[in-house]
Short mmCIF file of C-alpha atoms in Angstrom, two decimals:
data_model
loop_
_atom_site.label_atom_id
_atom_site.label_comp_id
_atom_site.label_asym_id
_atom_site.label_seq_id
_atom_site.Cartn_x
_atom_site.Cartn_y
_atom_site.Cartn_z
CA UNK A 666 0.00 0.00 0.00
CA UNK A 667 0.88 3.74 -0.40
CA UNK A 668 2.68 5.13 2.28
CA UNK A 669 0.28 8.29 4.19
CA UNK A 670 2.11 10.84 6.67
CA UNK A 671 0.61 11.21 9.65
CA UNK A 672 -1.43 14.25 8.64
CA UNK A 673 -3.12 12.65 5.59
CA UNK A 674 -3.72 9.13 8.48
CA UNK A 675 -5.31 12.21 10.55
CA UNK A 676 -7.77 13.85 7.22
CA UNK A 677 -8.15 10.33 5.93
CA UNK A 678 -9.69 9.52 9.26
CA UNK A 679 -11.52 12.13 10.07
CA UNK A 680 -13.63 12.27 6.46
CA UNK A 681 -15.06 8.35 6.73
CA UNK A 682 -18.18 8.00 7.20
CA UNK A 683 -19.07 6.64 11.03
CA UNK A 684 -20.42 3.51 11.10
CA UNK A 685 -21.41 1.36 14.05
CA UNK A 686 -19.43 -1.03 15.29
CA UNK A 687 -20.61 -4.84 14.45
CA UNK A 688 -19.72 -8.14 15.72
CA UNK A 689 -21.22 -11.15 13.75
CA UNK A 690 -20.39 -15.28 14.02
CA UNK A 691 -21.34 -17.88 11.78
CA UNK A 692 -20.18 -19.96 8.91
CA UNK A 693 -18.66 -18.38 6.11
CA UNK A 694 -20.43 -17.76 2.64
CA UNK A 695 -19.56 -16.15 -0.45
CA UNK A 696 -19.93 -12.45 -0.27
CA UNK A 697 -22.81 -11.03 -2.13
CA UNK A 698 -22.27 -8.22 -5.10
CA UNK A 699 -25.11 -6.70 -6.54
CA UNK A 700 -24.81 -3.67 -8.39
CA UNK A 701 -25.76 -0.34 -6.29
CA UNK A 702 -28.55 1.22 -7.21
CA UNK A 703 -30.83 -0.20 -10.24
CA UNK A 704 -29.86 -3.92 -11.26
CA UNK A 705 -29.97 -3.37 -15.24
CA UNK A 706 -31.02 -5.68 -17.50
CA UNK A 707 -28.61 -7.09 -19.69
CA UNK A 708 -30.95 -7.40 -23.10
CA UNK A 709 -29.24 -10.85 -25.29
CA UNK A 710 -32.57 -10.72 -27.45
CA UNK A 711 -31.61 -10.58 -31.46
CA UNK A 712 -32.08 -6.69 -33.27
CA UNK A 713 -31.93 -5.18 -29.31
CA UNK A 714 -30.11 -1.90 -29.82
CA UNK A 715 -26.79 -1.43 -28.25
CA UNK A 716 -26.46 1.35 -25.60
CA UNK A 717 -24.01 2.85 -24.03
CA UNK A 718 -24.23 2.06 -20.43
CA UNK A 719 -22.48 3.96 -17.18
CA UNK A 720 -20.00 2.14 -14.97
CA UNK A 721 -22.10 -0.57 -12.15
CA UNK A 722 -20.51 0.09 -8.84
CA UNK A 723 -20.39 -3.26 -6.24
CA UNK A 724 -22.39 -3.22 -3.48
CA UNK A 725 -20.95 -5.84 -1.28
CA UNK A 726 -22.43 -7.96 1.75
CA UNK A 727 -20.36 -9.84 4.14
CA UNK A 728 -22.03 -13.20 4.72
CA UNK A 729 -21.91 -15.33 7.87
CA UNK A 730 -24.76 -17.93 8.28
CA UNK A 731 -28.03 -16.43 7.56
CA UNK A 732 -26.67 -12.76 8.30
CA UNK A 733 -25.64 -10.44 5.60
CA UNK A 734 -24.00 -7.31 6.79
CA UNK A 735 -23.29 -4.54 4.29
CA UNK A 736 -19.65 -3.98 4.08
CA UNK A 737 -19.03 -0.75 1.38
CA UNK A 738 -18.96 1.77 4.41
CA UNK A 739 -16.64 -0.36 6.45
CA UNK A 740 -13.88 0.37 3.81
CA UNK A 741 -11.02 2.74 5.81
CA UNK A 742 -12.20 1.22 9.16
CA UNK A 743 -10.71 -1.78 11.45
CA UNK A 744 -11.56 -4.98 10.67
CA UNK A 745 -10.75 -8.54 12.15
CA UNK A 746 -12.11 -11.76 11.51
CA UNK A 747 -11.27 -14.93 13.56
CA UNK A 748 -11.24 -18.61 12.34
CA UNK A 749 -13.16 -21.02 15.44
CA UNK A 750 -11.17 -24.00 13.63
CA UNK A 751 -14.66 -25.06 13.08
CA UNK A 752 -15.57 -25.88 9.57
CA UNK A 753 -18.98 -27.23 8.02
CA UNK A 754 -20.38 -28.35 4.99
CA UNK A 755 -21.79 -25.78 3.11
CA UNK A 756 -24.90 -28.22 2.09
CA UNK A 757 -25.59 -30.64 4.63
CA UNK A 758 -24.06 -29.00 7.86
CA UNK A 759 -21.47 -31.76 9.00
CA UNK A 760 -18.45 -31.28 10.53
CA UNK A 761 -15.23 -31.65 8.11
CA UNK A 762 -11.76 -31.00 8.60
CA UNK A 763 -10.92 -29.97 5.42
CA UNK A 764 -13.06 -28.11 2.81
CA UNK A 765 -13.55 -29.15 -0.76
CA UNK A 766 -14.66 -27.62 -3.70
CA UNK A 767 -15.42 -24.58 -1.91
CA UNK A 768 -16.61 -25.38 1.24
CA UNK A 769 -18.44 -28.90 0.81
CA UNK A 770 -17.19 -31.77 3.01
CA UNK A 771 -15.84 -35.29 1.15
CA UNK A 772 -18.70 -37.26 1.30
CA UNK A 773 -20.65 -34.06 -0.35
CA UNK A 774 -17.68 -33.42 -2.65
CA UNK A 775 -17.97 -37.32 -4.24
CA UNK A 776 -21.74 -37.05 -4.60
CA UNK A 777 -23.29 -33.75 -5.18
CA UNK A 778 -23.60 -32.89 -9.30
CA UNK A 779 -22.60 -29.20 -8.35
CA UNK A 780 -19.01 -31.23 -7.05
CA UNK A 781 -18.68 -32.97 -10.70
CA UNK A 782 -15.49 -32.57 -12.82
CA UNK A 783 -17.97 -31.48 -15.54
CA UNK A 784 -19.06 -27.97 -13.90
CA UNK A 785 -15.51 -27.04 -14.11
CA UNK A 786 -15.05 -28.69 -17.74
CA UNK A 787 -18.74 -28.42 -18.65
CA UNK A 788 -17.45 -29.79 -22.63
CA UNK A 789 -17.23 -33.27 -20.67
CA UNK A 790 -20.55 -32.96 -19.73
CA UNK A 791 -21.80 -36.78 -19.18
CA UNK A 792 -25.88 -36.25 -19.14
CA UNK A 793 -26.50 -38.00 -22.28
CA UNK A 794 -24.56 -40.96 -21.00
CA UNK A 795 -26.97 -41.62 -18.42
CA UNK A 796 -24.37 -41.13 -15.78
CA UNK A 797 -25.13 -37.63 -14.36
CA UNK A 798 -25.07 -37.21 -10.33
CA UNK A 799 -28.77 -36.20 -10.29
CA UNK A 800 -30.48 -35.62 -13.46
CA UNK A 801 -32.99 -33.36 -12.26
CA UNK A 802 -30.39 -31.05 -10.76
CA UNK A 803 -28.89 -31.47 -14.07
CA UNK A 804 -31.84 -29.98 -15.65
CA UNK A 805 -32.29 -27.27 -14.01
CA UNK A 806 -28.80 -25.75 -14.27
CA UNK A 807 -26.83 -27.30 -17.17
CA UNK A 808 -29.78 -27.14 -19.30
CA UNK A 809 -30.89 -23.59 -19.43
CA UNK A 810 -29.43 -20.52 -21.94
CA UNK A 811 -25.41 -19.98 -21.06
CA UNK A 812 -23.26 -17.23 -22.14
CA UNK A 813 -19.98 -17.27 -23.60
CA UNK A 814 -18.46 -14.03 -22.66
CA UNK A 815 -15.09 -12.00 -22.99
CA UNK A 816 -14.44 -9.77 -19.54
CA UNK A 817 -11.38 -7.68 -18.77
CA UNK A 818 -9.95 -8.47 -15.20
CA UNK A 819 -6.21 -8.97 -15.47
CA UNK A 820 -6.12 -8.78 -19.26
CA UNK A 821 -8.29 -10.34 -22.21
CA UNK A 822 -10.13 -13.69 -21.15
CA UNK A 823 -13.19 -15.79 -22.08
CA UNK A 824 -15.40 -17.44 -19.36
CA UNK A 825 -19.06 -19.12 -19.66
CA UNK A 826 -21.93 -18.07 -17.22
CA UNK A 827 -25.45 -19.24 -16.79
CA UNK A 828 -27.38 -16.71 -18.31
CA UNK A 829 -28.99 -15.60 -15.06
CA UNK A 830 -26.00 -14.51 -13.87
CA UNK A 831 -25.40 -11.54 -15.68
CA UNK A 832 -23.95 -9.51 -14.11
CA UNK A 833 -23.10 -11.10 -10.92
CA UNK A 834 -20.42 -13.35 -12.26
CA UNK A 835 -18.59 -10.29 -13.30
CA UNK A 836 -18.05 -8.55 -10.23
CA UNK A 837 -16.89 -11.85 -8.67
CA UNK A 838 -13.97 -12.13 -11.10
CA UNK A 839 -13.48 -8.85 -10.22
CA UNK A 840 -13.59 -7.56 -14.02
CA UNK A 841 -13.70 -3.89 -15.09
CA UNK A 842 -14.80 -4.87 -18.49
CA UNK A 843 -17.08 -7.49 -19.93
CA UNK A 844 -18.95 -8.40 -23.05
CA UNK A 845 -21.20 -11.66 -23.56
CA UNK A 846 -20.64 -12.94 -27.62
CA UNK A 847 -22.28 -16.04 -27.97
CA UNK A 848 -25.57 -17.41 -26.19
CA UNK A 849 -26.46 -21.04 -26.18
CA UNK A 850 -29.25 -23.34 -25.19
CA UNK A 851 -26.81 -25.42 -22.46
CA UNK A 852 -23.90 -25.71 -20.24
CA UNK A 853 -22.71 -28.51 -22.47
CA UNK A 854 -22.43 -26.40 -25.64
CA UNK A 855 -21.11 -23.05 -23.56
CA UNK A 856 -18.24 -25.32 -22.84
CA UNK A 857 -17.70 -26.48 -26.31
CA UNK A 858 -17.82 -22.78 -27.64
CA UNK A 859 -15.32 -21.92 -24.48
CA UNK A 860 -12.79 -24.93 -25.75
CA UNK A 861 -13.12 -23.20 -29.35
CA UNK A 862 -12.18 -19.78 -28.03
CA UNK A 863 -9.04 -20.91 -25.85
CA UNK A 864 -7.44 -21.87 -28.61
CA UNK A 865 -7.10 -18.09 -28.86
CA UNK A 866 -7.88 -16.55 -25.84
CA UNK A 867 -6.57 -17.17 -21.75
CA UNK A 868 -9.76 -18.41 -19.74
CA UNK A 869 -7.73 -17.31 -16.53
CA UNK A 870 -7.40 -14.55 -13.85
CA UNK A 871 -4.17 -13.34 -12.84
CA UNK A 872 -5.35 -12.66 -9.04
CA UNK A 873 -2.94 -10.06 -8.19
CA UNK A 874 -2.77 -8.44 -11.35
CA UNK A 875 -6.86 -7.72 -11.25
CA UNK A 876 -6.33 -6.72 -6.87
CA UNK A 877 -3.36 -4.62 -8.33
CA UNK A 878 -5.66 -2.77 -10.33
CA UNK A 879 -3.11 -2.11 -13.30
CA UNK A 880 -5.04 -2.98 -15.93
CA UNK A 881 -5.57 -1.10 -18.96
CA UNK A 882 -8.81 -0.96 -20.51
CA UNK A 883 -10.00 -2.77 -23.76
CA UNK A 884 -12.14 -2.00 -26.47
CA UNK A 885 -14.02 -5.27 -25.91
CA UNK A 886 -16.05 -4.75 -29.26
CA UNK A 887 -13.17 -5.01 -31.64
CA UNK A 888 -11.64 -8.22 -29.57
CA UNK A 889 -14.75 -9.80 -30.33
CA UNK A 890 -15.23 -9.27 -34.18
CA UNK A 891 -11.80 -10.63 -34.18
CA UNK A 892 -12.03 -13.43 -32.50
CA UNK A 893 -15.43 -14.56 -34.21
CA UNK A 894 -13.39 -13.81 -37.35
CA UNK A 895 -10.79 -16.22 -36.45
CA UNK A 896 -12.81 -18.53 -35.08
CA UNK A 897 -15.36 -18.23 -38.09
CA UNK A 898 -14.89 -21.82 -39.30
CA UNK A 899 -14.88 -23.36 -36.07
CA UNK A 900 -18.02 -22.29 -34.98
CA UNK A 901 -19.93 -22.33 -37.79
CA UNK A 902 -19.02 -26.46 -37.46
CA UNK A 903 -20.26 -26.22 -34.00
CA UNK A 904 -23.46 -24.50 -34.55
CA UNK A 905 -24.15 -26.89 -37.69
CA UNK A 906 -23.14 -30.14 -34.86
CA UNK A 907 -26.07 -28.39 -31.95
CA UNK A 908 -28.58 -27.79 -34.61
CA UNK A 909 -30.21 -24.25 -35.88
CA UNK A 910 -30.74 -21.48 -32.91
CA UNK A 911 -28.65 -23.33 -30.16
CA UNK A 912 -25.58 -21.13 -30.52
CA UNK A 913 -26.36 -17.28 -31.26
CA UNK A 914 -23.50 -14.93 -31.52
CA UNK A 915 -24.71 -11.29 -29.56
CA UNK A 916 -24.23 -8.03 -31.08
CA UNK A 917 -24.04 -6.26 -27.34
CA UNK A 918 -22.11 -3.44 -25.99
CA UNK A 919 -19.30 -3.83 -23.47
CA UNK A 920 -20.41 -3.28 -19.79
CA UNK A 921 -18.12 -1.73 -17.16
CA UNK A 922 -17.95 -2.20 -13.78
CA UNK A 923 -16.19 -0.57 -10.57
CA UNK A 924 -15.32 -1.46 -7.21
CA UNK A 925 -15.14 0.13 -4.05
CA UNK A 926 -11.63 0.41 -3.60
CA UNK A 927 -9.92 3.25 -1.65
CA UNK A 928 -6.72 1.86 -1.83
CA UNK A 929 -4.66 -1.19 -4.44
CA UNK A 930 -2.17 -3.05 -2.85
CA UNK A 931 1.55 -2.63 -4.81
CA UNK A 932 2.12 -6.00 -3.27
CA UNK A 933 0.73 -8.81 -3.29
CA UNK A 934 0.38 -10.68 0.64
CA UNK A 935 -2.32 -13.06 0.87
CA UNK A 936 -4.12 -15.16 4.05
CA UNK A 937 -4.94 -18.19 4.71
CA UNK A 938 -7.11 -19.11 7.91
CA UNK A 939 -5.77 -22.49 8.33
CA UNK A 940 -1.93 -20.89 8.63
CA UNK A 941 -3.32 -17.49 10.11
CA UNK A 942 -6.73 -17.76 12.28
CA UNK A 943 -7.15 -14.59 12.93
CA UNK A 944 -6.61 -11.80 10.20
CA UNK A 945 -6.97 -7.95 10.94
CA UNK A 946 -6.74 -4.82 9.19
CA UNK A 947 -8.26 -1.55 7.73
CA UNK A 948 -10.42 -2.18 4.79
CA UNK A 949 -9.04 -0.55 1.80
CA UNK A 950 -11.25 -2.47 -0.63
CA UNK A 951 -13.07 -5.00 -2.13
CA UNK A 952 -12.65 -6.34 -5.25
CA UNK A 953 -13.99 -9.77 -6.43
CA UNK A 954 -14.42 -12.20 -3.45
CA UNK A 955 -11.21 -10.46 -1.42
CA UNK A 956 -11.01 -8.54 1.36
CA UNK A 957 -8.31 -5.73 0.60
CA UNK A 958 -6.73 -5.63 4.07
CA UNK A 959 -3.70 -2.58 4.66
CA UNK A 960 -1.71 -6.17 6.11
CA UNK A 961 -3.22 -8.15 3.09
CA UNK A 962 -5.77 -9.83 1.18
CA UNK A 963 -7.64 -12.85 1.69
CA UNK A 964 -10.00 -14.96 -0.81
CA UNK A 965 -12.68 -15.62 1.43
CA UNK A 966 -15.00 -17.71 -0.73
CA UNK A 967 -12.08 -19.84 -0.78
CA UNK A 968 -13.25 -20.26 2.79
CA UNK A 969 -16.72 -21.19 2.28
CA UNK A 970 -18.02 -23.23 5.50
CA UNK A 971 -15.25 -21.86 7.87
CA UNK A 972 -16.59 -20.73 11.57
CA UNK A 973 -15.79 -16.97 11.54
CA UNK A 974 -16.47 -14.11 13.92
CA UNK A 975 -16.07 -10.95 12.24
CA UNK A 976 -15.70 -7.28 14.13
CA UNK A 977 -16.09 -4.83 12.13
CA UNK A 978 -15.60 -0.98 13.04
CA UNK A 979 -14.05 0.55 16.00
CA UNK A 980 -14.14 -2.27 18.63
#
């Protein structure tokens, strides 16, 4: 972080907001980020006229069992959150010592469809073979209209999101930038568009690059008529393999997105509640899922199911 004399600590100080201070317990979830103000909606529907639209700011809520505390006002006050060395499955409650797949405990892990190799590879997607985890589950989820987007959060990258979660799955990559190019009728054929596109494009997040914040903008529009130009041949075979109207390539505009974010760390020091129980710190931001700490950052959907008290404010 940038260094402040202790004048500018003093001014700094005395223009936050007051907030009270909060003490909460429970098991951790993944914080929630909805735009501030006005949720937009994010029109995929053919001949919709592109607009320009102004910047969506992240409202953020920490979550601790059935509690959701606002967090945006905290930023530039104390905070300290303490690991129990309790941790529970995020689905059926049980008491695990180690957390997979995001906060699910083993037995979970091996059975649940949301555990499956295929939501992380969703081209391998095994329905058709009879041999999905729970069809129904399967149904609802994999089979519904996906997007194949570009989004800027560390540099160029493709990604695939449920339709539905436009824009949420933005601000939890932390992207300043993103574009949706293709829609399709599955999670199966999102993934198959996705493979297509890596052969040109990262599908990855440099972490401390996007909490860094040194990332230049993009002119998303002109990355995608490129890539679709590249691409032409491949996707024209896909679309001809899923059948006419499964795979739809957008003609959007670019959405941009910022985060509350007083201060970027120049380096990079992350936590980890299993090596560090208890982490403390002013908030200088959030951006994605991490808490941006003056001591540090720390991932905390990483540490989905984890027993946490969190004191937040002037204690």
């Amino acid at each position: 972080m940038g260094q402040l004399t202790l004048d500018d600590a003093l001014t700094t100080k005395a223009m936050l907001p007051e907030v009270p201070a909060v003490t909460l317990s429970g098991n951790l979830r993944k914080m929630s980020i909805v735009p501030a103000g006005e949720v937009p909606t994010i029109d995929t529907a053919p001949d919709t006229l592109s607009v320009t639209r102004e910047p969506l700011a992240a409202s953020y809520g920490l979550r601790l069992g059935e509690t959701t505390q606002p967090l945006n006002a905290y930023i530039g006050h104390k905070v300290r959150l303490s690991f129990s060395g309790q941790i529970h499955c995020s689905h059926c409650g049980r008491k695990t010592k180690k957390s997979f797949a995001q906060g699910h405990c083993y037995p979970c892990f091996r059975k649940l469809p949301q555990c499956d190799g295929c939501i992380m590879k969703p081209e391998t997607c095994h329905y058709a073979e009879g041999t999905c985890r729970d069809p129904q589950w399967g149904e609802e989820h994999c089979f519904q209209p996906h997007i194949v987007y570009l989004a800027n959060s560390s540099g160029l990258k493709v990604g695939i999101t449920r339709k539905t979660q436009m824009p949420t799955r933005w601000f939890d990559q932390g992207a300043i930038q993103a574009l949706p190019i293709v829609e399709v009728s599955n999670r199966l054929q999102s993934g198959l568009v996705e493979v297509l596109f890596k052969q040109a494009l990262n599908d990855r997040t440099n972490w401390r690059a996007m909490l860094k914040g040194d990332v230049a903008e993009l002119d998303l529009e002109a990355e995608r008529d490129a890539l679709l130009e590249q691409m032409s041949e491949g996707l024209a075979a896909l679309q001809a393999h899923c059948g006419e109207g499964a795979i739809r390539v957008l003609d959007t505009t670019a959405l941009a997105f910022e985060f509350p974010v007083r201060s970027a760390p120049t380096k990079v020091t992350s936590f980890n509640f299993d090596k560090t129980p208890v982490v403390e710190g002013v908030l200088e931001g959030l951006k994605g899922q991490y808490l941006i700490l003056d001591s540090g950052v720390i991932n905390l959907r990483k540490f989905t199911g984890y027993e946490i008290e969190a004191q937040l404010g002037e204690q």
